[in-house]
CSV table of C-alpha atoms in Angstrom, one decimal:
chain,number,residue,atom,x,y,z
G,314,MET,CA,117.0,98.4,117.0
G,315,ALA,CA,115.3,97.8,113.6
G,316,VAL,CA,117.2,95.6,111.0
G,317,LYS,CA,117.4,97.5,107.7
G,318,PHE,CA,117.8,95.7,104.4
G,319,TYR,CA,120.5,96.9,102.0
G,320,GLN,CA,118.0,96.7,99.1
G,321,SER,CA,115.1,98.8,100.5
G,322,GLU,CA,112.5,97.1,98.2
G,323,ASN,CA,113.2,93.9,100.2
G,324,GLN,CA,112.4,95.4,103.6
G,325,VAL,CA,110.2,93.1,105.6
G,326,PRO,CA,109.9,92.3,109.3
G,327,LEU,CA,112.6,89.8,110.3
G,328,GLU,CA,111.9,86.7,112.3
G,329,MET,CA,114.1,86.6,115.4
G,330,HIS,CA,113.7,82.9,115.8
G,331,LYS,CA,114.1,79.7,113.8
G,332,VAL,CA,111.5,77.0,113.3
G,333,ARG,CA,112.3,73.6,114.8
G,334,MET,CA,109.0,71.8,114.5
G,335,ILE,CA,106.3,71.9,111.9
G,336,GLN,CA,102.6,70.9,111.6
G,337,LYS,CA,101.2,70.0,108.2
G,338,LEU,CA,98.4,72.1,106.9
G,339,SER,CA,95.8,71.4,104.2
G,340,LEU,CA,94.0,73.7,101.8
G,341,LEU,CA,90.6,72.4,100.6
G,342,PRO,CA,89.2,73.2,97.1
G,343,VAL,CA,86.9,76.2,97.0
G,344,GLU,CA,83.8,73.9,96.6
G,345,GLU,CA,84.7,72.1,99.8
G,346,ARG,CA,85.3,75.4,101.6
G,347,LEU,CA,81.8,76.5,100.6
G,348,LYS,CA,80.4,73.3,102.0
G,349,ARG,CA,82.3,73.5,105.3
G,350,ILE,CA,81.4,77.1,106.1
G,351,GLN,CA,77.7,76.3,105.5
G,352,GLU,CA,77.9,73.2,107.6
G,353,ALA,CA,79.4,75.3,110.4
G,354,GLY,CA,76.5,77.7,110.3
G,355,ASN,CA,78.8,80.5,108.9
G,356,ASN,CA,80.4,80.6,112.3
G,357,THR,CA,84.2,80.2,112.0
G,358,PHE,CA,84.3,78.9,115.6
G,359,LEU,CA,82.4,75.8,114.4
G,360,LEU,CA,84.8,75.0,111.6
G,361,GLN,CA,87.1,71.9,112.1
G,362,ASN,CA,90.7,72.9,112.2
G,363,LYS,CA,91.5,70.2,109.7
G,364,ASP,CA,89.5,72.2,107.2
G,365,VAL,CA,91.3,75.4,107.8
G,366,TYR,CA,94.5,76.5,106.0
G,367,LEU,CA,95.5,79.5,108.1
G,368,ASP,CA,93.9,79.7,111.5
G,369,MET,CA,93.7,83.4,112.3
G,370,LEU,CA,90.8,83.0,114.7
G,371,THR,CA,92.8,84.1,117.8
G,372,ASP,CA,96.2,84.3,119.3
G,373,SER,CA,94.9,82.9,122.6
G,374,GLY,CA,96.7,79.6,123.5
G,375,VAL,CA,97.9,79.1,119.9
G,376,ASN,CA,101.2,81.1,120.0
G,377,CYS,CA,104.3,79.0,119.6
G,378,MET,CA,106.2,78.4,122.8
G,379,SER,CA,109.9,78.7,123.0
G,380,ASP,CA,112.4,75.8,123.4
G,381,ASN,CA,113.1,77.0,127.0
G,382,GLN,CA,109.4,76.9,127.8
G,383,PHE,CA,109.1,73.3,126.6
G,384,ALA,CA,112.2,72.4,128.5
G,385,ALA,CA,110.9,74.0,131.7
G,386,SER,CA,107.7,72.0,131.5
G,387,MET,CA,109.7,68.8,132.2
G,388,GLN,CA,110.7,69.9,135.7
G,389,ALA,CA,107.1,70.3,136.9
G,390,ASP,CA,106.2,69.4,140.5
G,391,ASP,CA,102.9,67.7,140.2
G,392,SER,CA,101.5,68.1,143.7
G,393,TYR,CA,98.1,69.4,144.8
G,394,ALA,CA,99.5,71.8,147.5
G,395,GLY,CA,102.8,73.3,148.3
G,396,SER,CA,104.0,72.8,144.7
G,397,ALA,CA,107.5,74.0,143.9
G,398,THR,CA,106.2,74.8,140.4
G,399,PHE,CA,103.9,77.4,141.9
G,400,LEU,CA,106.8,79.0,143.8
G,401,ARG,CA,108.6,79.4,140.5
G,402,VAL,CA,105.5,81.1,139.0
G,403,LYS,CA,105.2,83.3,142.0
G,404,LYS,CA,108.9,84.3,141.7
G,405,ALA,CA,108.4,85.1,138.0
G,406,ILE,CA,105.4,87.3,138.8
G,407,LYS,CA,107.5,89.0,141.5
G,408,ASP,CA,110.4,89.5,139.2
G,409,VAL,CA,108.3,90.8,136.3
G,410,PHE,CA,105.5,92.8,138.1
G,411,GLY,CA,107.0,93.3,141.5
G,412,THR,CA,103.8,92.0,143.2
G,413,ASP,CA,103.8,89.6,146.1
G,414,TYR,CA,100.2,88.2,146.0
G,415,VAL,CA,99.4,85.7,143.3
G,416,LEU,CA,96.3,83.7,142.5
G,417,PRO,CA,96.4,81.2,139.6
G,418,VAL,CA,93.3,80.6,137.5
G,419,HIS,CA,92.8,78.3,134.5
G,420,GLN,CA,92.5,81.2,132.0
G,421,GLY,CA,91.7,84.9,131.7
G,422,ARG,CA,88.0,84.6,131.7
G,423,ALA,CA,88.2,82.6,135.0
G,424,ALA,CA,89.8,85.7,136.5
G,425,GLU,CA,87.0,87.8,135.1
G,426,ASN,CA,84.5,85.4,136.7
G,427,ILE,CA,86.2,85.8,140.1
G,428,LEU,CA,86.3,89.6,139.9
G,429,ALA,CA,82.6,89.6,138.9
G,430,GLU,CA,81.7,87.3,141.8
G,431,ALA,CA,83.6,89.5,144.3
G,432,PHE,CA,82.7,93.0,143.1
G,433,CYS,CA,79.7,92.9,140.8
G,434,ALA,CA,76.1,92.9,142.0
G,435,PRO,CA,72.8,94.6,141.2
G,436,GLY,CA,73.2,98.4,141.3
G,437,LYS,CA,76.9,98.2,140.7
G,438,VAL,CA,78.6,99.7,137.6
G,439,ALA,CA,81.8,98.4,136.0
G,440,LEU,CA,83.6,101.2,134.2
G,441,MET,CA,85.9,100.3,131.2
G,442,ASN,CA,87.7,101.9,128.4
G,443,PHE,CA,85.9,99.3,126.2
G,444,HIS,CA,84.3,96.1,127.1
G,445,PHE,CA,85.5,92.6,126.2
G,446,THR,CA,82.8,90.0,125.4
G,447,THR,CA,83.3,87.7,128.4
G,448,THR,CA,84.2,90.5,130.8
G,449,LYS,CA,80.9,92.1,130.1
G,450,ALA,CA,79.0,88.8,130.3
G,451,HIS,CA,80.4,88.0,133.7
G,452,ALA,CA,79.6,91.5,135.1
G,453,THR,CA,76.0,91.5,133.8
G,454,ARG,CA,75.5,87.9,134.9
G,455,CYS,CA,76.1,89.1,138.4
G,456,GLY,CA,73.6,91.9,138.0
G,457,ALA,CA,76.0,94.8,137.3
G,458,THR,CA,76.0,97.1,134.3
G,459,VAL,CA,78.9,98.0,132.1
G,460,GLU,CA,79.7,101.4,130.9
G,461,GLU,CA,82.4,102.3,128.3
G,462,LEU,CA,84.4,105.5,128.8
G,463,MET,CA,86.8,105.3,125.9
G,464,ASP,CA,88.1,108.4,124.2
G,465,PRO,CA,86.0,108.9,121.0
G,466,LYS,CA,89.2,108.8,118.9
G,467,GLY,CA,89.1,105.0,119.4
G,468,LEU,CA,86.2,104.6,117.1
G,469,ILE,CA,87.8,106.4,114.2
G,470,PRO,CA,88.9,103.5,111.9
G,471,GLN,CA,91.9,105.2,110.4
G,472,SER,CA,93.9,108.0,112.0
G,473,ASP,CA,97.4,108.8,113.1
G,474,ASP,CA,96.6,108.6,116.8
G,475,PRO,CA,99.0,106.1,118.5
G,476,PHE,CA,96.9,105.3,121.5
G,477,LYS,CA,93.3,104.9,120.4
G,478,GLY,CA,92.4,102.7,123.5
G,479,ASP,CA,92.8,105.6,126.0
G,480,TYR,CA,90.1,106.5,128.5
G,481,ASN,CA,88.2,109.8,128.3
G,482,LEU,CA,89.6,111.0,131.7
G,483,GLU,CA,87.0,113.8,132.1
G,484,ASN,CA,84.1,111.4,131.6
G,485,LEU,CA,85.7,108.9,134.1
G,486,ARG,CA,85.8,111.6,136.8
G,487,THR,CA,82.3,112.7,136.1
G,488,ARG,CA,80.8,109.2,136.0
G,489,ILE,CA,82.4,108.1,139.3
G,490,ASP,CA,80.9,111.2,141.0
G,491,GLU,CA,77.5,110.6,139.4
G,492,ILE,CA,77.4,106.9,140.2
G,493,GLY,CA,79.0,107.3,143.7
G,494,LYS,CA,82.1,105.5,144.6
G,495,ASP,CA,80.3,102.8,146.6
G,496,ASN,CA,78.4,101.8,143.4
G,497,VAL,CA,81.4,101.5,141.2
G,498,ALA,CA,82.3,97.8,141.0
G,499,TYR,CA,85.7,98.6,139.6
G,500,VAL,CA,87.4,100.7,136.9
G,501,ARG,CA,89.0,98.4,134.3
G,502,VAL,CA,91.7,99.3,131.8
G,503,GLU,CA,92.1,96.9,129.0
G,504,ALA,CA,95.6,97.0,127.5
G,505,GLY,CA,95.4,96.4,123.8
G,506,THR,CA,91.7,97.1,123.5
G,507,ASN,CA,90.4,94.0,121.7
G,508,LEU,CA,87.1,94.9,120.2
G,509,ILE,CA,88.4,98.1,118.5
G,510,GLY,CA,91.3,96.6,116.8
G,511,GLY,CA,93.8,95.7,119.5
G,512,GLN,CA,94.5,99.4,120.1
G,513,PRO,CA,96.9,100.3,122.9
G,514,VAL,CA,96.5,102.6,125.9
G,515,SER,CA,99.3,105.1,126.7
G,516,LEU,CA,101.3,104.8,129.9
G,517,GLU,CA,100.3,108.4,130.7
G,518,ASN,CA,96.6,107.6,130.3
G,519,MET,CA,96.8,104.4,132.4
G,520,LEU,CA,98.6,106.2,135.3
G,521,ALA,CA,96.1,109.1,135.1
G,522,VAL,CA,93.2,106.5,135.4
G,523,THR,CA,94.8,105.0,138.6
G,524,ASP,CA,95.3,108.5,140.0
G,525,ILE,CA,91.6,109.2,139.6
G,526,CYS,CA,90.7,105.9,141.1
G,527,HIS,CA,92.9,106.5,144.1
G,528,GLU,CA,91.5,110.1,144.5
G,529,LYS,CA,87.9,108.8,144.3
G,530,GLY,CA,88.4,105.7,146.4
G,531,VAL,CA,87.5,103.1,143.8
G,532,LEU,CA,89.1,99.9,142.7
G,533,SER,CA,91.5,100.0,139.7
G,534,VAL,CA,91.9,96.8,137.6
G,535,LEU,CA,94.3,96.2,134.7
G,536,ASP,CA,93.5,93.5,132.1
G,537,ALA,CA,97.1,92.7,131.1
G,538,SER,CA,96.3,89.9,128.7
G,539,LEU,CA,97.6,92.0,125.8
G,540,LEU,CA,100.1,94.0,127.8
G,541,GLN,CA,103.2,92.9,126.0
G,542,ASP,CA,101.8,94.2,122.7
G,543,ASN,CA,100.8,97.4,124.6
G,544,ILE,CA,104.3,97.8,126.0
G,545,TYR,CA,105.8,97.4,122.6
G,546,PHE,CA,103.6,100.4,121.4
G,547,MET,CA,104.5,102.4,124.5
G,548,LYS,CA,108.2,101.8,123.8
G,549,THR,CA,107.9,102.8,120.1
G,550,ARG,CA,105.2,105.5,120.2
G,551,GLU,CA,105.5,107.2,123.6
G,552,ALA,CA,108.4,109.5,124.3
G,553,ARG,CA,108.4,108.8,128.0
G,554,CYS,CA,108.9,105.1,127.5
G,555,LYS,CA,111.5,105.1,124.8
G,556,TYR,CA,114.4,104.7,127.2
G,557,MET,CA,112.6,102.8,129.9
G,558,GLU,CA,113.3,99.1,130.3
G,559,VAL,CA,110.4,96.8,129.5
G,560,GLY,CA,110.4,95.5,133.1
G,561,ASP,CA,110.3,99.0,134.5
G,562,ILE,CA,107.0,99.6,132.7
G,563,TYR,CA,105.5,96.3,134.1
G,564,ARG,CA,106.5,97.3,137.6
G,565,LEU,CA,105.4,100.9,137.4
G,566,LEU,CA,101.9,99.7,136.3
G,567,ALA,CA,101.8,97.2,139.1
G,568,ASP,CA,102.7,99.8,141.6
G,569,HIS,CA,99.7,101.9,140.5
G,570,PHE,CA,96.9,99.4,139.8
G,571,ASP,CA,95.1,97.7,142.7
G,572,LEU,CA,94.6,94.4,140.8
G,573,ILE,CA,96.1,93.0,137.6
G,574,TYR,CA,94.9,89.9,135.9
G,575,PHE,CA,95.8,88.3,132.6
G,576,SER,CA,95.3,85.3,130.3
G,577,ALA,CA,98.6,83.5,130.0
G,578,ARG,CA,97.3,82.1,126.7
G,579,LYS,CA,98.3,85.6,125.5
G,580,LEU,CA,100.8,87.1,128.0
G,581,SER,CA,103.6,84.5,128.2
G,582,PHE,CA,102.4,82.3,125.3
G,583,SER,CA,101.6,79.4,127.6
G,584,LYS,CA,98.1,78.8,129.0
G,585,GLY,CA,96.4,79.5,132.3
G,586,GLY,CA,95.9,82.8,134.0
G,587,ILE,CA,96.9,84.9,136.9
G,588,ILE,CA,95.4,87.5,139.3
G,589,THR,CA,98.0,89.5,141.2
G,590,SER,CA,98.3,92.5,143.5
G,591,LYS,CA,100.7,94.3,145.7
G,592,ASP,CA,98.1,94.6,148.4
G,593,GLU,CA,97.2,91.7,150.7
G,594,LYS,CA,93.7,93.1,151.1
G,595,TRP,CA,92.7,92.3,147.5
G,596,TYR,CA,94.4,88.9,147.8
G,597,LYS,CA,92.2,88.0,150.8
G,598,ALA,CA,89.1,89.4,149.1
G,599,LEU,CA,89.5,87.0,146.2
G,600,MET,CA,91.4,83.9,147.5
G,601,THR,CA,88.3,82.0,148.7
G,602,TYR,CA,86.9,81.9,145.2
G,603,ILE,CA,89.9,80.0,143.9
G,604,PRO,CA,89.2,76.7,145.6
G,605,LEU,CA,85.5,77.2,144.9
G,606,TYR,CA,85.8,77.7,141.1
G,607,GLU,CA,89.3,76.8,140.0
G,608,GLY,CA,91.4,74.5,142.2
G,609,PHE,CA,93.8,74.9,145.2
G,610,LEU,CA,95.7,78.2,145.6
G,611,THR,CA,98.9,76.7,144.2
G,612,TYR,CA,97.6,75.5,140.9
G,613,GLY,CA,94.2,77.2,140.2
G,614,GLY,CA,93.1,74.7,137.6
G,615,ILE,CA,96.3,74.9,135.6
G,616,ASP,CA,98.4,71.8,135.0
G,617,VAL,CA,101.8,72.2,136.4
G,618,ARG,CA,103.7,71.7,133.1
G,619,THR,CA,101.8,74.7,131.8
G,620,MET,CA,102.7,76.7,134.9
G,621,GLU,CA,106.4,76.0,134.3
G,622,SER,CA,106.0,77.2,130.8
G,623,MET,CA,104.2,80.3,132.0
G,624,ALA,CA,107.0,81.2,134.4
G,625,VAL,CA,109.6,81.1,131.6
G,626,GLY,CA,107.2,82.9,129.2
G,627,LEU,CA,106.8,85.8,131.6
G,628,TYR,CA,110.6,86.3,131.7
G,629,GLU,CA,110.6,86.2,127.9
G,630,SER,CA,108.0,88.9,127.8
G,631,LEU,CA,110.7,91.3,129.0
G,632,ASP,CA,112.6,90.8,125.8
G,633,MET,CA,111.8,93.4,123.0
G,634,GLU,CA,112.9,90.9,120.3
G,635,TYR,CA,110.2,88.6,121.5
G,636,ILE,CA,107.4,91.0,122.1
G,637,SER,CA,108.1,92.9,118.8
G,638,GLN,CA,107.3,89.9,116.6
G,639,GLY,CA,103.5,90.2,116.8
G,640,PRO,CA,103.1,93.9,116.3
G,641,GLU,CA,105.7,94.1,113.5
G,642,PHE,CA,104.1,91.3,111.5
G,643,ILE,CA,100.6,92.6,112.0
G,644,ASN,CA,101.8,96.0,110.9
G,645,TYR,CA,103.3,94.4,107.7
G,646,LEU,CA,100.0,92.7,106.8
G,647,ALA,CA,97.9,95.8,107.6
G,648,ARG,CA,100.1,98.1,105.5
G,649,GLU,CA,100.1,95.6,102.6
G,650,LEU,CA,96.3,95.6,102.6
G,651,ASP,CA,96.1,99.3,103.0
G,652,ALA,CA,98.4,99.7,99.9
G,653,TYR,CA,95.9,97.5,98.1
G,654,GLY,CA,93.1,99.9,99.1
G,655,VAL,CA,91.5,97.4,101.5
G,656,PRO,CA,89.9,99.2,104.5
G,657,VAL,CA,91.8,98.1,107.7
G,658,ILE,CA,92.1,99.6,111.1
G,659,LEU,CA,95.0,102.1,111.2
G,660,PRO,CA,97.3,102.5,112.9
G,661,PRO,CA,97.6,98.7,113.3
G,662,GLY,CA,97.3,97.5,116.9
G,663,GLY,CA,98.3,94.3,118.5
G,664,LEU,CA,96.6,90.9,118.4
G,665,GLY,CA,95.8,90.9,114.6
G,666,CYS,CA,95.0,92.8,111.5
G,667,HIS,CA,91.5,94.1,111.5
G,668,LEU,CA,89.4,94.4,108.3
G,669,ASN,CA,86.9,97.2,108.5
G,670,ALA,CA,83.9,95.1,107.4
G,671,GLY,CA,81.6,98.1,107.7
G,672,ALA,CA,83.6,99.8,104.8
G,673,PHE,CA,84.0,96.4,103.0
G,674,VAL,CA,80.2,96.1,102.5
G,675,PRO,CA,79.0,99.7,103.4
G,676,ASP,CA,75.4,99.1,102.2
G,677,MET,CA,74.8,96.0,104.3
G,678,PRO,CA,72.6,96.8,107.4
G,679,HIS,CA,73.9,95.8,110.8
G,680,ASN,CA,71.1,93.2,111.2
G,681,GLN,CA,72.6,91.2,108.3
G,682,TYR,CA,75.9,91.1,110.2
G,683,PRO,CA,78.6,92.5,107.9
G,684,ALA,CA,81.6,91.4,109.9
G,685,ALA,CA,80.4,87.8,110.1
G,686,ALA,CA,79.5,87.8,106.3
G,687,VAL,CA,83.0,89.0,105.4
G,688,GLY,CA,84.5,86.3,107.6
G,689,ALA,CA,82.5,83.6,105.9
G,690,ALA,CA,83.5,85.0,102.5
G,691,LEU,CA,87.1,85.1,103.4
G,692,TYR,CA,87.1,81.4,104.4
G,693,ILE,CA,85.5,80.6,101.0
G,694,ALA,CA,88.1,82.7,99.3
G,695,GLY,CA,91.2,81.3,100.9
G,696,GLY,CA,90.6,78.8,103.7
G,697,ILE,CA,91.5,81.5,106.2
G,698,ARG,CA,89.6,81.5,109.5
G,699,GLY,CA,89.2,84.9,111.2
G,700,MET,CA,87.0,86.0,114.0
G,701,GLU,CA,83.9,88.3,113.9
G,702,ARG,CA,84.3,91.3,116.1
G,703,GLY,CA,81.2,93.2,115.4
G,704,THR,CA,77.5,93.0,116.1
G,705,VAL,CA,77.5,89.2,116.5
G,706,SER,CA,80.1,89.7,119.3
G,707,GLU,CA,77.7,92.0,121.2
G,708,GLN,CA,74.8,90.8,123.3
G,709,ARG,CA,71.2,91.8,122.9
G,710,GLU,CA,69.7,94.4,125.2
G,711,PRO,CA,67.4,93.2,128.0
G,712,ASP,CA,64.4,94.0,125.8
G,713,GLY,CA,65.7,91.8,123.0
G,714,THR,CA,66.7,94.5,120.6
G,715,GLU,CA,70.1,94.4,119.0
G,716,ARG,CA,73.0,96.4,120.3
G,717,TYR,CA,74.8,97.3,117.1
G,718,ALA,CA,78.6,97.4,117.3
G,719,GLU,CA,80.3,100.7,116.9
G,720,LEU,CA,82.8,99.0,114.6
G,721,GLU,CA,82.1,96.0,112.4
G,722,LEU,CA,85.5,94.2,112.3
G,723,GLN,CA,86.8,91.0,111.0
G,724,ARG,CA,89.9,90.1,113.0
G,725,LEU,CA,92.8,88.3,111.4
G,726,ALA,CA,94.8,87.3,114.5
G,727,VAL,CA,98.5,86.7,113.9
G,728,PRO,CA,99.6,84.0,116.5
G,729,ARG,CA,103.2,84.7,117.5
G,730,ARG,CA,106.0,82.8,115.8
G,731,VAL,CA,103.5,80.6,113.9
G,732,PHE,CA,103.1,81.9,110.3
G,733,THR,CA,105.8,82.6,107.7
G,734,LEU,CA,106.0,85.8,105.7
G,735,SER,CA,104.8,83.9,102.6
G,736,GLN,CA,101.7,82.8,104.4
G,737,LEU,CA,100.9,86.4,105.3
G,738,LYS,CA,101.5,87.4,101.7
G,739,TYR,CA,98.9,84.7,100.7
G,740,VAL,CA,96.4,86.3,103.2
G,741,ALA,CA,97.0,89.7,101.7
G,742,ASP,CA,96.4,88.3,98.2
G,743,ARG,CA,93.2,86.5,99.0
G,744,VAL,CA,91.8,89.5,100.9
G,745,LYS,CA,92.6,91.7,97.9
G,746,TRP,CA,90.7,89.3,95.7
G,747,LEU,CA,87.8,89.4,98.0
G,748,TRP,CA,87.9,93.2,98.2
G,749,ASP,CA,87.8,93.3,94.4
G,750,ASN,CA,84.8,91.0,94.4
G,751,ARG,CA,83.1,92.5,97.4
G,752,SER,CA,79.9,93.2,95.5
G,753,LEU,CA,79.2,89.5,95.7
G,754,ILE,CA,79.1,89.4,99.5
G,755,GLY,CA,75.6,89.2,100.9
G,756,GLY,CA,74.2,89.1,104.4
G,757,LEU,CA,73.4,86.5,107.0
G,758,GLU,CA,70.5,85.7,109.2
G,759,TRP,CA,70.2,83.6,112.4
G,760,THR,CA,69.1,80.0,112.5
G,761,GLU,CA,70.3,79.3,116.0
G,762,GLU,CA,70.9,82.2,118.4
G,763,PRO,CA,72.1,81.5,122.0
G,764,GLU,CA,71.2,84.1,124.6
G,765,VAL,CA,74.8,84.5,125.9
G,766,LEU,CA,78.1,84.6,123.9
G,767,ARG,CA,76.3,83.8,120.7
G,768,PHE,CA,79.4,84.3,118.6
G,769,PHE,CA,80.8,81.1,120.1
G,770,PHE,CA,77.9,78.8,119.4
G,771,GLY,CA,75.4,80.5,117.1
G,772,ARG,CA,74.5,79.4,113.6
G,773,MET,CA,73.5,81.5,110.6
G,774,LYS,CA,72.6,81.1,106.9
G,775,GLU,CA,73.3,83.1,103.9
G,776,ILE,CA,70.5,85.4,102.6
G,777,GLY,CA,70.0,84.3,99.0
G,778,TYR,CA,72.8,82.4,97.2
G,779,TRP,CA,75.7,84.8,97.3
G,780,GLN,CA,78.1,82.2,98.7
G,781,GLU,CA,77.7,79.9,95.7
G,782,GLN,CA,78.2,82.8,93.4
G,783,LEU,CA,81.4,83.8,95.2
G,784,ALA,CA,82.7,80.3,94.9
G,785,GLU,CA,81.9,80.2,91.2
G,786,LYS,CA,83.7,83.5,90.7
G,787,PHE,CA,86.8,82.1,92.5
G,788,ARG,CA,86.9,79.1,90.3
G,789,LYS,CA,86.5,81.3,87.2
G,790,ASP,CA,89.4,83.5,88.3
G,791,PHE,CA,91.8,80.9,89.7
G,792,GLY,CA,91.1,77.9,87.4
G,793,ASP,CA,92.2,74.6,88.9
G,794,SER,CA,94.2,76.4,91.7
G,795,LEU,CA,93.2,75.8,95.3
């Protein structure tokens, strides 16, 4: 149930928690912010957190754990094999997903690595609604190719469609037949499709995908890292789900997908990761990779205190008051920016508010990296660290040419239970100022470009001196304010 305010003009999302610990933040003067982003090669990943006021880079591993999660971490059984902690995690997975077979891994991309090692090879094709950076990198590293079969509606920046992450089901059927089932590595559904704005997939679409996979005899895989956001949207946007319990949706999905994996840095607000299945066949196909790459089968590279926190967090992910906090605060920020005229992805998805950098600087060519440029500019404007989700987050084609992103997005992640409403108001204010001064934003060019996952490590420099001009305009408009 939504909480309505008596005075409608005061209506805001309401925190369903209280803060019991704080961490001091600092906001550098604009001249220092200019210096820091240039020293970081205009890559927000390379900024030092001490130089960041609001860290909106990601919600991965930086969500605030609950008091019960911290308390549970103190009962951890720190043994290499036969750990009671693992049994508690296994029980939590059984209670939430209804699955019996559980493989722990140190985080989500470790699960992607194991799936790639087991199922991807030259000549194989991994089908996805939309790729994620590391998922694609692992598949291609093992020689497979990746194809995206998302419904075209997902690439429309602003629409009324509630489920823009859906598969194009007709294309899925066709491609499986064309490729041949033996050449399909797996069909992956990403809940809360990251690179197009955290857009959800409907329950109807997910179940239809698994029906097609079962009919065609191919492996179905659910990336459930952002599933709790996705379930929030199912509950609020999909008629079928309105009166379903959250746990019923988890278990229904697990009944239909062959394999489920997730990053517990997102799902459960702890750290680590899990691969799970109802079918022993898939467990046995993957289990030998755990000791090889991660650790023993009862800890998988995760420290046991984290595992205890994960178990509690999984139970908490069944609570709508917990899982609503991210989407509702993201929606508030996105709607505030939309009211200012700032181009954002609508309807808002999970994970964060996504600025449409392609509309922010519409005349900037892809090879000057608009999303990265907007991100660098936003740090200068407000000490706010976002993440580039555009062409820099892609990888070059085998012949060295750029693969330009369908959408150039600057993601402002909203870690759960971390920021106050006044801090989100600050973000909206600084983005609005940047939007009003967008004519000052120029492009970037590479100075160091790694071959793989360049958005993590690469460095760029401004083309011209637009960043100095932006900092000067800030000082002129804000005086001695930070």
